[in-house]
Amino acid sequence: MLLGTLLRESARRAPLAEAIVDEGRRWTYRQWNAEVNRVAHGLLDLGIGVGDRVACSLTNRIEFLTVMFATQKIGALAVPLNYRLTPAELDVIGADCLPKAWCFEAHTAPALAETALMREKDIAWIACDGAGCVDATAYGDLLAGSDGEPAEPMIDSGAASLIMYTSGTTGRPKGVVLSHQAQYLNSALMLAELGLAAGDRTLHIAPLYHVAAYHVIALPLVMAGGANVLVRRYEPETVASWIEREGITTVLGAPTHFELWAAHGRIPAGAAPGRLRSAYITGAPARADNVAWIRERLTPGLWNVYGQTEASSLITLLPPAEMHRMGALNCIGRNLMGMETRIVAPGSGYAAADSEPDIGELVSRGDKMMTEYYRAPDKTAAKLRSGWLHTGDLVQRDADGYYYLVGRVDDLIITGGENVYPLEIEQVLAEAPEVADCAVVGVPDPVWGQIIAAFVVPRGECDLRALARYAEGRLATHKRPRRWTTIDAVPRNPSGKVLLRELRTRAGDLRELSEIRS
């Protein structure tokens, strides 16, 4: 179950099938496997071997996937990084994982040039497009060697394969260590559950450094022998033309990707039911109007999928036939095949099925969980307890076994002794026609402990007093926001999750209704 074998076997089974499209450049599986082998030999020549970390600060491009697979063929650990990271964030991650090689491009070179890492003499810098912020090896130089298969590394399938850093919405990012076996099994489960096949062609509008794009779609498609079509920069105005030109059958994105598409893009000709067979929405709760737009205008084959990096991606999924369950709360579906789930009281350990609370933290276990957080045993022990992954997400479950996302454990608001879940309030506010987007947080209060604050992105004119009256008719007294403000945009990470700590720093902008002019 070494991941390097996925590409080798697809190149053997379907050598002439198209594997990757990158801005007009095209590779068959035979051609791509040969290029991966050349890069693998090039890395070996640089002294990279079993257990060494290779960081990738790259956009969605052929070099990203090629370096990822080259590391897998020689037993090194790939470290895919968000290409938007600041110099300070790059320094933190670099000091944590101590990479022996680092791939970059013109887009990411300026940030790297400002890091302390650039003074490290032990890092082999690899420039993938001629970018020159340091004395670097050109990616093209790695292609000068043999295209034969490198010697298989002396590791087993339980060995570490990848360190994928969490988005860090609540603190310093943690390096999730995933084994070859966990990702191999995850890829097989994706094929079994999502129905991906050799004839599928996906358009990567979401970043490949993220667990969703990489583990839900990219790796499984390599296993199946399908085609990964790469978009380096997401532009909703051009998505339809990509779908038409490349014969795209499936696409995955965060809710924000589809919301921007609905606002600024056009519908591909024959999208439903002919061109797009399926779409996958993940990473954050989806608005009801966005779900309806996708199903009506793009494809009825919409899935809502939920997972975490620590689980090699998916834990639950909601297939198209069950999308009617999406309502006031986001339904994240049933268990993925091979995954076991429970609901426990936040902060507790394992709970038997007959003693689960109505609302609690979702925990899960299975054979594709992370090995550990890199060099962080205490954080690992807190996340994995008695074999159960504690997701930090609050859920409830219906009689049919389908889970509904209520919010985050850390985001729970306790006001006057009552538990309030921000997502429930956000869903109500989002249904108001004058609200384009919103987020709800708890802010300290000397009387109530916390009170509820609403940050609203208006759609045109927005009277906050009228919006408060709208909420009063739909929310119990203890769930109503007491402070309000409008903002230009809700801060989110690339996967669509709200950066709540950024909002809490803006508590001074909030006003009581009595202070707001109507």
Short mmCIF file of C-alpha atoms in Angstrom, two decimals:
data_model
loop_
_atom_site.label_atom_id
_atom_site.label_comp_id
_atom_site.label_asym_id
_atom_site.label_seq_id
_atom_site.Cartn_x
_atom_site.Cartn_y
_atom_site.Cartn_z
CA MET A 1 0.00 0.00 0.00
CA LEU A 2 2.84 2.45 -0.71
CA LEU A 3 1.37 5.48 -2.45
CA GLY A 4 3.99 5.51 -5.17
CA THR A 5 2.47 2.29 -6.49
CA LEU A 6 -0.82 4.09 -7.30
CA LEU A 7 0.77 5.99 -10.15
CA ARG A 8 2.95 3.11 -11.30
CA GLU A 9 -0.03 0.76 -11.54
CA SER A 10 -2.22 3.30 -13.37
CA ALA A 11 0.63 3.89 -15.84
CA ARG A 12 0.78 0.13 -16.40
CA ARG A 13 -3.00 -0.33 -16.78
CA ALA A 14 -3.76 2.77 -18.86
CA PRO A 15 -0.48 4.23 -20.19
CA LEU A 16 -2.16 6.39 -22.85
CA ALA A 17 -5.00 7.72 -20.69
CA GLU A 18 -4.75 11.42 -19.90
CA ALA A 19 -3.58 11.93 -16.32
CA ILE A 20 -3.00 15.67 -15.87
CA VAL A 21 -3.87 18.89 -17.68
CA ASP A 22 -2.08 22.05 -16.54
CA GLU A 23 -2.72 25.26 -18.50
CA GLY A 24 -2.69 23.50 -21.83
CA ARG A 25 0.14 21.11 -20.95
CA ARG A 26 -0.98 17.49 -21.02
CA TRP A 27 0.50 14.25 -19.70
CA THR A 28 -0.61 10.68 -20.17
CA TYR A 29 -0.10 8.30 -17.27
CA ARG A 30 2.98 6.86 -18.98
CA GLN A 31 4.49 10.34 -19.48
CA TRP A 32 3.66 11.54 -15.99
CA ASN A 33 5.00 8.42 -14.29
CA ALA A 34 8.27 8.86 -16.22
CA GLU A 35 8.52 12.49 -15.07
CA VAL A 36 7.80 11.51 -11.46
CA ASN A 37 10.57 8.92 -11.68
CA ARG A 38 13.03 11.50 -13.00
CA VAL A 39 12.18 13.90 -10.17
CA ALA A 40 12.49 11.06 -7.66
CA HIS A 41 16.02 10.31 -8.91
CA GLY A 42 16.77 14.04 -8.83
CA LEU A 43 15.72 14.24 -5.18
CA LEU A 44 17.89 11.23 -4.37
CA ASP A 45 20.82 13.00 -6.02
CA LEU A 46 20.19 15.98 -3.71
CA GLY A 47 20.54 13.64 -0.74
CA ILE A 48 16.82 13.32 -0.01
CA GLY A 49 15.90 9.90 1.34
CA VAL A 50 13.65 7.91 3.66
CA GLY A 51 12.05 10.08 6.34
CA ASP A 52 13.28 13.42 4.97
CA ARG A 53 10.70 16.19 4.62
CA VAL A 54 10.11 17.95 1.29
CA ALA A 55 8.02 21.13 1.56
CA CYS A 56 5.93 22.38 -1.38
CA SER A 57 4.90 26.04 -1.59
CA LEU A 58 3.16 25.62 -4.95
CA THR A 59 -0.15 26.45 -6.57
CA ASN A 60 -2.25 23.86 -8.44
CA ARG A 61 0.32 22.85 -11.06
CA ILE A 62 1.89 19.70 -12.45
CA GLU A 63 5.06 20.21 -10.40
CA PHE A 64 3.05 20.02 -7.17
CA LEU A 65 1.58 16.59 -7.90
CA THR A 66 4.84 15.37 -9.44
CA VAL A 67 6.92 16.26 -6.38
CA MET A 68 4.25 14.78 -4.10
CA PHE A 69 4.43 11.43 -5.89
CA ALA A 70 8.22 11.54 -6.25
CA THR A 71 8.57 11.77 -2.47
CA GLN A 72 6.28 8.75 -2.08
CA LYS A 73 8.46 6.67 -4.38
CA ILE A 74 11.61 7.26 -2.31
CA GLY A 75 10.13 7.12 1.20
CA ALA A 76 10.40 10.86 1.90
CA LEU A 77 7.58 12.85 3.51
CA ALA A 78 5.72 15.43 1.44
CA VAL A 79 4.76 18.65 3.23
CA PRO A 80 2.18 20.50 1.08
CA LEU A 81 1.74 24.10 2.23
CA ASN A 82 -0.82 26.83 1.75
CA TYR A 83 0.68 29.09 -0.92
CA ARG A 84 -0.79 32.16 0.83
CA LEU A 85 1.19 31.75 4.07
CA THR A 86 3.01 34.77 5.46
CA PRO A 87 6.75 34.75 6.19
CA ALA A 88 6.07 34.37 9.92
CA GLU A 89 3.78 31.38 9.32
CA LEU A 90 6.33 29.77 7.01
CA ASP A 91 9.03 30.18 9.65
CA VAL A 92 6.84 28.48 12.27
CA ILE A 93 6.15 25.49 10.02
CA GLY A 94 9.73 25.28 8.80
CA ALA A 95 11.03 25.22 12.36
CA ASP A 96 8.53 22.50 13.20
CA CYS A 97 9.13 20.03 10.35
CA LEU A 98 12.74 20.95 9.40
CA PRO A 99 12.46 20.24 5.66
CA LYS A 100 15.51 19.03 3.79
CA ALA A 101 14.15 20.38 0.48
CA TRP A 102 11.66 23.12 -0.35
CA CYS A 103 9.92 23.63 -3.71
CA PHE A 104 8.63 27.08 -4.59
CA GLU A 105 7.52 29.23 -7.54
CA ALA A 106 7.29 32.91 -8.47
CA HIS A 107 3.98 33.27 -6.61
CA THR A 108 5.46 32.09 -3.29
CA ALA A 109 9.06 33.27 -3.65
CA PRO A 110 8.51 36.79 -2.17
CA ALA A 111 7.13 35.43 1.13
CA LEU A 112 9.90 32.85 1.39
CA ALA A 113 12.51 35.53 0.71
CA GLU A 114 11.45 37.31 3.92
CA THR A 115 11.78 34.25 6.15
CA ALA A 116 14.60 33.26 8.47
CA LEU A 117 14.53 29.94 6.63
CA MET A 118 16.44 31.49 3.74
CA ARG A 119 19.53 31.56 5.95
CA GLU A 120 19.35 27.78 6.42
CA LYS A 121 22.17 26.16 4.48
CA ASP A 122 20.80 22.64 4.94
CA ILE A 123 17.66 23.18 2.82
CA ALA A 124 17.84 22.30 -0.88
CA TRP A 125 15.74 24.99 -2.58
CA ILE A 126 13.99 23.97 -5.81
CA ALA A 127 12.60 26.67 -8.12
CA CYS A 128 9.75 25.35 -10.26
CA ASP A 129 9.36 28.22 -12.71
CA GLY A 130 12.54 30.21 -12.80
CA ALA A 131 11.77 32.18 -9.63
CA GLY A 132 15.02 33.28 -8.08
CA CYS A 133 14.82 34.39 -4.46
CA VAL A 134 17.75 32.19 -3.45
CA ASP A 135 20.50 30.10 -4.98
CA ALA A 136 18.17 27.28 -6.01
CA THR A 137 18.18 24.14 -8.11
CA ALA A 138 15.97 24.50 -11.16
CA TYR A 139 13.12 22.01 -11.33
CA GLY A 140 14.22 21.25 -14.88
CA ASP A 141 17.57 20.01 -13.55
CA LEU A 142 15.72 17.30 -11.62
CA LEU A 143 14.42 15.94 -14.94
CA ALA A 144 17.88 15.14 -16.29
CA GLY A 145 18.13 11.70 -14.73
CA SER A 146 16.66 8.28 -15.40
CA ASP A 147 12.96 7.74 -15.95
CA GLY A 148 13.16 4.21 -14.59
CA GLU A 149 11.45 3.28 -11.37
CA PRO A 150 13.62 4.15 -8.32
CA ALA A 151 14.45 1.36 -5.92
CA GLU A 152 11.49 0.76 -3.60
CA PRO A 153 12.25 2.29 -0.18
CA MET A 154 12.78 -0.01 2.78
CA ILE A 155 9.58 0.98 4.58
CA ASP A 156 6.23 -0.63 5.21
CA SER A 157 2.77 0.74 4.48
CA GLY A 158 2.42 2.06 8.02
CA ALA A 159 5.32 4.47 7.51
CA ALA A 160 4.70 8.20 7.46
CA SER A 161 4.06 9.56 3.98
CA LEU A 162 2.90 13.13 4.44
CA ILE A 163 2.68 15.99 6.94
CA MET A 164 -0.32 18.17 6.21
CA TYR A 165 -0.65 21.26 8.38
CA THR A 166 -4.05 22.19 9.73
CA SER A 167 -5.45 25.59 8.86
CA GLY A 168 -4.86 26.88 12.36
CA THR A 169 -8.19 28.73 12.77
CA THR A 170 -7.90 28.45 16.57
CA GLY A 171 -4.15 28.63 17.08
CA ARG A 172 -0.78 27.49 15.78
CA PRO A 173 -1.03 24.97 12.94
CA LYS A 174 -0.40 21.33 13.77
CA GLY A 175 1.32 18.88 11.42
CA VAL A 176 -0.97 15.94 10.74
CA VAL A 177 1.11 12.85 9.95
CA LEU A 178 -0.62 10.42 7.56
CA SER A 179 0.71 7.00 6.63
CA HIS A 180 0.83 5.44 3.18
CA GLN A 181 -1.73 2.87 4.31
CA ALA A 182 -4.22 5.42 5.66
CA GLN A 183 -4.24 7.38 2.40
CA TYR A 184 -4.30 4.26 0.23
CA LEU A 185 -7.34 2.97 2.12
CA ASN A 186 -8.99 6.39 1.97
CA SER A 187 -8.55 6.47 -1.82
CA ALA A 188 -10.18 3.06 -2.19
CA LEU A 189 -13.11 4.13 0.02
CA MET A 190 -13.61 7.31 -2.02
CA LEU A 191 -13.87 5.24 -5.20
CA ALA A 192 -16.33 2.85 -3.57
CA GLU A 193 -18.57 5.53 -2.02
CA LEU A 194 -18.39 8.42 -4.49
CA GLY A 195 -18.41 6.33 -7.65
CA LEU A 196 -15.32 7.96 -9.18
CA ALA A 197 -14.02 5.99 -12.16
CA ALA A 198 -11.42 5.99 -14.94
CA GLY A 199 -13.68 8.04 -17.21
CA ASP A 200 -13.96 10.93 -14.74
CA ARG A 201 -12.27 14.27 -15.28
CA THR A 202 -12.20 16.68 -12.33
CA LEU A 203 -11.55 20.41 -12.35
CA HIS A 204 -9.48 21.44 -9.31
CA ILE A 205 -10.86 24.84 -8.34
CA ALA A 206 -9.95 24.16 -4.68
CA PRO A 207 -6.28 24.14 -3.61
CA LEU A 208 -4.49 20.81 -3.75
CA TYR A 209 -2.55 21.46 -0.54
CA HIS A 210 -5.87 20.94 1.27
CA VAL A 211 -7.11 17.52 2.38
CA ALA A 212 -10.41 17.82 0.47
CA ALA A 213 -9.05 18.39 -3.04
CA TYR A 214 -6.07 16.10 -2.57
CA HIS A 215 -7.57 13.16 -0.69
CA VAL A 216 -11.23 13.21 -1.77
CA ILE A 217 -10.55 13.66 -5.48
CA ALA A 218 -6.92 13.82 -6.69
CA LEU A 219 -5.45 10.65 -5.15
CA PRO A 220 -8.58 8.55 -5.80
CA LEU A 221 -8.60 9.63 -9.44
CA VAL A 222 -4.97 8.56 -9.80
CA MET A 223 -5.93 5.19 -8.34
CA ALA A 224 -8.83 4.94 -10.81
CA GLY A 225 -6.87 6.25 -13.81
CA GLY A 226 -8.97 9.40 -14.26
CA ALA A 227 -7.82 12.90 -15.21
CA ASN A 228 -6.91 15.77 -12.87
CA VAL A 229 -7.37 19.14 -14.60
CA LEU A 230 -5.57 21.90 -12.68
CA VAL A 231 -6.61 25.53 -12.24
CA ARG A 232 -3.82 27.60 -10.71
CA ARG A 233 -6.05 30.52 -9.74
CA TYR A 234 -9.78 30.23 -9.20
CA GLU A 235 -11.70 32.66 -11.38
CA PRO A 236 -15.46 31.99 -11.36
CA GLU A 237 -15.86 33.78 -14.70
CA THR A 238 -13.80 31.07 -16.48
CA VAL A 239 -15.05 27.88 -14.80
CA ALA A 240 -17.79 27.20 -17.36
CA SER A 241 -15.36 27.40 -20.27
CA TRP A 242 -12.98 25.00 -18.52
CA ILE A 243 -15.81 22.52 -17.98
CA GLU A 244 -16.89 22.73 -21.62
CA ARG A 245 -13.38 22.60 -23.08
CA GLU A 246 -12.08 19.76 -20.91
CA GLY A 247 -15.21 17.62 -20.66
CA ILE A 248 -15.26 17.91 -16.88
CA THR A 249 -17.51 15.42 -15.10
CA THR A 250 -16.96 16.33 -11.44
CA VAL A 251 -15.91 19.32 -9.35
CA LEU A 252 -15.27 19.88 -5.63
CA GLY A 253 -15.26 23.18 -3.79
CA ALA A 254 -15.98 25.02 -0.57
CA PRO A 255 -19.31 26.89 -0.33
CA THR A 256 -17.44 30.11 -1.15
CA HIS A 257 -16.29 28.70 -4.51
CA PHE A 258 -19.86 28.00 -5.55
CA GLU A 259 -21.21 31.29 -4.15
CA LEU A 260 -18.67 33.23 -6.22
CA TRP A 261 -19.52 31.09 -9.22
CA ALA A 262 -23.23 31.88 -8.82
CA ALA A 263 -22.49 35.60 -8.48
CA HIS A 264 -19.89 36.07 -11.23
CA GLY A 265 -19.75 33.02 -13.46
CA ARG A 266 -21.95 31.46 -16.09
CA ILE A 267 -23.54 28.04 -16.37
CA PRO A 268 -21.73 25.53 -18.60
CA ALA A 269 -23.76 24.49 -21.60
CA GLY A 270 -25.52 21.21 -20.94
CA ALA A 271 -24.29 21.19 -17.34
CA ALA A 272 -27.27 19.29 -16.05
CA PRO A 273 -27.78 16.52 -16.56
CA GLY A 274 -25.30 16.04 -19.38
CA ARG A 275 -21.88 17.54 -18.62
CA LEU A 276 -21.41 17.57 -14.85
CA ARG A 277 -22.17 14.22 -13.28
CA SER A 278 -21.41 15.27 -9.72
CA ALA A 279 -20.36 18.16 -7.51
CA TYR A 280 -19.03 18.00 -3.96
CA ILE A 281 -19.38 20.75 -1.38
CA THR A 282 -17.22 20.64 1.75
CA GLY A 283 -15.21 22.59 4.29
CA ALA A 284 -17.94 24.76 5.83
CA PRO A 285 -21.73 24.93 6.21
CA ALA A 286 -23.57 25.68 2.97
CA ARG A 287 -26.38 28.19 2.58
CA ALA A 288 -29.72 26.78 1.45
CA ASP A 289 -29.85 29.10 -1.57
CA ASN A 290 -26.38 27.98 -2.64
CA VAL A 291 -27.37 24.31 -2.41
CA ALA A 292 -30.48 25.01 -4.50
CA TRP A 293 -28.43 26.89 -7.13
CA ILE A 294 -25.98 24.02 -7.54
CA ARG A 295 -28.69 21.39 -7.84
CA GLU A 296 -30.87 23.41 -10.21
CA ARG A 297 -28.25 25.11 -12.38
CA LEU A 298 -25.19 22.83 -12.33
CA THR A 299 -26.07 19.24 -11.51
CA PRO A 300 -28.57 17.28 -9.44
CA GLY A 301 -25.64 15.07 -8.43
CA LEU A 302 -24.63 17.23 -5.45
CA TRP A 303 -22.93 15.66 -2.42
CA ASN A 304 -22.32 17.32 0.94
CA VAL A 305 -19.21 15.71 2.41
CA TYR A 306 -17.60 16.15 5.82
CA GLY A 307 -14.20 15.17 7.11
CA GLN A 308 -10.96 16.26 8.71
CA THR A 309 -7.29 16.17 7.81
CA GLU A 310 -6.75 13.90 10.83
CA ALA A 311 -9.02 11.29 9.18
CA SER A 312 -7.35 11.43 5.74
CA SER A 313 -10.47 13.36 4.67
CA LEU A 314 -14.05 12.06 4.85
CA ILE A 315 -15.87 10.78 7.92
CA THR A 316 -19.46 11.22 6.71
CA LEU A 317 -21.21 11.98 3.43
CA LEU A 318 -24.65 12.98 2.21
CA PRO A 319 -25.35 11.54 -1.27
CA PRO A 320 -27.52 13.27 -3.87
CA ALA A 321 -30.57 11.10 -3.15
CA GLU A 322 -30.58 12.36 0.45
CA MET A 323 -30.00 16.07 -0.17
CA HIS A 324 -33.58 16.77 0.90
CA ARG A 325 -32.28 16.42 4.47
CA MET A 326 -30.46 19.76 4.10
CA GLY A 327 -32.57 22.31 5.93
CA ALA A 328 -32.16 24.75 8.79
CA LEU A 329 -29.06 22.83 9.83
CA ASN A 330 -26.46 21.39 7.51
CA CYS A 331 -26.84 17.64 7.20
CA ILE A 332 -23.38 16.11 6.89
CA GLY A 333 -24.80 12.66 6.20
CA ARG A 334 -24.14 9.14 7.31
CA ASN A 335 -20.93 7.30 8.14
CA LEU A 336 -18.44 6.74 5.38
CA MET A 337 -17.95 3.05 4.74
CA GLY A 338 -15.36 1.72 7.20
CA MET A 339 -15.79 4.55 9.72
CA GLU A 340 -17.44 4.24 13.13
CA THR A 341 -18.95 7.29 14.83
CA ARG A 342 -20.44 8.27 18.18
CA ILE A 343 -21.74 11.40 19.91
CA VAL A 344 -20.14 12.25 23.27
CA ALA A 345 -20.42 15.08 25.76
CA PRO A 346 -17.80 17.71 24.89
CA GLY A 347 -14.54 17.02 26.70
CA SER A 348 -15.45 13.44 27.61
CA GLY A 349 -14.15 10.15 26.30
CA TYR A 350 -15.88 7.28 24.53
CA ALA A 351 -19.63 6.87 25.10
CA ALA A 352 -21.67 3.77 24.44
CA ALA A 353 -24.37 4.09 21.80
CA ASP A 354 -27.16 3.82 24.39
CA SER A 355 -25.84 6.76 26.45
CA GLU A 356 -25.22 9.37 23.76
CA PRO A 357 -26.41 12.94 24.38
CA ASP A 358 -28.88 14.53 21.97
CA ILE A 359 -26.28 17.13 21.00
CA GLY A 360 -22.59 16.52 21.51
CA GLU A 361 -19.18 16.16 19.98
CA LEU A 362 -18.75 13.84 17.00
CA VAL A 363 -16.03 11.23 17.53
CA SER A 364 -14.89 8.67 14.99
CA ARG A 365 -12.51 5.78 14.52
CA GLY A 366 -11.30 3.69 11.61
CA ASP A 367 -8.17 2.46 9.89
CA LYS A 368 -7.38 5.69 8.05
CA MET A 369 -6.77 8.00 10.99
CA MET A 370 -3.63 10.05 11.38
CA THR A 371 -0.59 8.53 13.03
CA GLU A 372 0.07 11.61 15.17
CA TYR A 373 0.59 15.33 15.23
CA TYR A 374 4.21 15.79 14.24
CA ARG A 375 6.43 16.21 17.32
CA ALA A 376 3.39 17.01 19.49
CA PRO A 377 2.54 13.98 21.69
CA ASP A 378 0.35 15.99 24.10
CA LYS A 379 -1.79 17.37 21.28
CA THR A 380 -1.98 13.91 19.73
CA ALA A 381 -3.22 12.42 23.00
CA ALA A 382 -5.88 15.14 23.30
CA LYS A 383 -7.15 14.52 19.75
CA LEU A 384 -6.95 10.72 19.71
CA ARG A 385 -8.38 9.24 22.90
CA SER A 386 -8.65 5.47 23.22
CA GLY A 387 -8.51 5.23 19.44
CA TRP A 388 -11.32 7.75 18.88
CA LEU A 389 -10.74 10.94 16.92
CA HIS A 390 -12.40 13.89 18.68
CA THR A 391 -13.48 16.16 15.86
CA GLY A 392 -14.34 19.24 17.91
CA ASP A 393 -17.62 19.51 15.97
CA LEU A 394 -21.02 19.50 17.67
CA VAL A 395 -23.69 17.39 15.98
CA GLN A 396 -27.08 15.82 16.46
CA ARG A 397 -28.41 12.71 14.72
CA ASP A 398 -31.81 11.77 13.35
CA ALA A 399 -33.57 8.43 13.60
CA ASP A 400 -32.10 7.29 10.27
CA GLY A 401 -28.51 7.81 11.43
CA TYR A 402 -27.85 11.07 9.56
CA TYR A 403 -25.78 13.70 11.33
CA TYR A 404 -26.49 17.45 11.41
CA LEU A 405 -23.77 19.98 12.11
CA VAL A 406 -24.60 22.28 15.02
CA GLY A 407 -21.29 24.10 15.49
CA ARG A 408 -17.81 23.84 16.97
CA VAL A 409 -17.17 22.83 20.57
CA ASP A 410 -14.84 25.83 20.97
CA ASP A 411 -17.45 28.17 19.47
CA LEU A 412 -20.24 27.22 21.87
CA ILE A 413 -21.77 30.32 23.46
CA ILE A 414 -22.94 30.01 27.07
CA THR A 415 -25.21 32.93 27.89
CA GLY A 416 -27.08 33.03 31.18
CA GLY A 417 -26.33 29.34 31.67
CA GLU A 418 -27.89 28.39 28.29
CA ASN A 419 -25.93 26.68 25.51
CA VAL A 420 -26.29 28.46 22.18
CA TYR A 421 -24.86 27.17 18.90
CA PRO A 422 -23.78 29.96 16.50
CA LEU A 423 -24.54 27.97 13.38
CA GLU A 424 -28.25 27.84 14.22
CA ILE A 425 -28.39 31.64 14.45
CA GLU A 426 -26.29 32.12 11.31
CA GLN A 427 -28.65 29.90 9.33
CA VAL A 428 -31.62 32.03 10.40
CA LEU A 429 -29.91 35.32 9.57
CA ALA A 430 -28.66 33.98 6.23
CA GLU A 431 -32.25 33.43 5.12
CA ALA A 432 -32.97 37.17 5.32
CA PRO A 433 -32.88 38.68 1.80
CA GLU A 434 -30.73 41.64 2.90
CA VAL A 435 -27.96 39.36 4.28
CA ALA A 436 -25.22 38.22 1.89
CA ASP A 437 -23.16 36.52 4.62
CA CYS A 438 -22.86 36.55 8.39
CA ALA A 439 -21.06 35.14 11.42
CA VAL A 440 -22.04 34.94 15.08
CA VAL A 441 -19.69 34.89 18.09
CA GLY A 442 -19.92 35.11 21.84
CA VAL A 443 -18.37 38.14 23.54
CA PRO A 444 -17.74 38.52 27.30
CA ASP A 445 -20.45 40.10 29.42
CA PRO A 446 -20.30 40.77 33.20
CA VAL A 447 -23.95 39.80 33.76
CA TRP A 448 -24.64 36.96 31.32
CA GLY A 449 -21.12 35.53 30.99
CA GLN A 450 -21.38 35.89 27.23
CA ILE A 451 -23.79 37.66 24.92
CA ILE A 452 -24.36 36.95 21.26
CA ALA A 453 -22.85 39.25 18.63
CA ALA A 454 -23.69 39.24 14.93
CA PHE A 455 -21.40 40.37 12.11
CA VAL A 456 -23.44 40.93 8.95
CA VAL A 457 -22.33 41.37 5.34
CA PRO A 458 -25.24 43.29 3.80
CA ARG A 459 -26.71 42.71 0.38
CA GLY A 460 -27.53 46.27 -0.62
CA GLU A 461 -29.26 48.34 2.08
CA CYS A 462 -29.50 46.63 5.47
CA ASP A 463 -31.41 48.00 8.46
CA LEU A 464 -29.98 46.17 11.48
CA ARG A 465 -33.00 47.07 13.59
CA ALA A 466 -35.28 45.44 11.03
CA LEU A 467 -32.98 42.43 10.86
CA ALA A 468 -33.15 42.12 14.65
CA ARG A 469 -36.96 42.12 14.47
CA TYR A 470 -36.71 39.43 11.77
CA ALA A 471 -34.58 37.30 14.12
CA GLU A 472 -36.96 37.81 17.05
CA GLY A 473 -39.71 35.99 15.18
CA ARG A 474 -37.48 32.99 14.53
CA LEU A 475 -35.20 32.64 17.55
CA ALA A 476 -35.85 32.07 21.25
CA THR A 477 -34.99 34.99 23.52
CA HIS A 478 -31.66 33.58 24.70
CA LYS A 479 -30.56 32.94 21.09
CA ARG A 480 -31.06 36.48 19.80
CA PRO A 481 -27.98 38.60 19.03
CA ARG A 482 -27.61 41.55 21.44
CA ARG A 483 -24.86 43.35 19.55
CA TRP A 484 -24.59 43.98 15.83
CA THR A 485 -22.34 45.43 13.18
CA THR A 486 -21.92 45.30 9.42
CA ILE A 487 -18.66 44.24 7.77
CA ASP A 488 -17.42 44.07 4.19
CA ALA A 489 -16.63 40.34 4.30
CA VAL A 490 -16.58 37.49 6.81
CA PRO A 491 -12.93 36.43 7.27
CA ARG A 492 -12.51 32.81 6.21
CA ASN A 493 -9.65 30.41 5.60
CA PRO A 494 -9.26 28.80 2.13
CA SER A 495 -11.56 25.91 3.06
CA GLY A 496 -14.37 28.31 3.97
CA LYS A 497 -14.19 28.12 7.78
CA VAL A 498 -14.83 31.40 9.62
CA LEU A 499 -11.79 32.87 11.38
CA LEU A 500 -13.61 33.64 14.61
CA ARG A 501 -10.61 34.94 16.49
CA GLU A 502 -10.30 37.71 13.88
CA LEU A 503 -13.92 38.69 14.51
CA ARG A 504 -13.43 38.69 18.28
CA THR A 505 -10.64 41.24 17.87
CA ARG A 506 -13.25 43.55 16.33
CA ALA A 507 -15.60 43.46 19.32
CA GLY A 508 -15.15 47.22 19.66
CA ASP A 509 -17.08 47.69 16.40
CA LEU A 510 -20.21 46.08 17.85
CA ARG A 511 -23.13 48.18 19.04
CA GLU A 512 -26.26 47.62 21.09
CA LEU A 513 -29.45 48.08 19.06
CA SER A 514 -30.20 51.21 21.07
CA GLU A 515 -26.98 52.72 19.69
CA ILE A 516 -27.78 51.90 16.05
CA ARG A 517 -29.55 54.51 14.00
CA SER A 518 -32.52 53.10 12.10
#
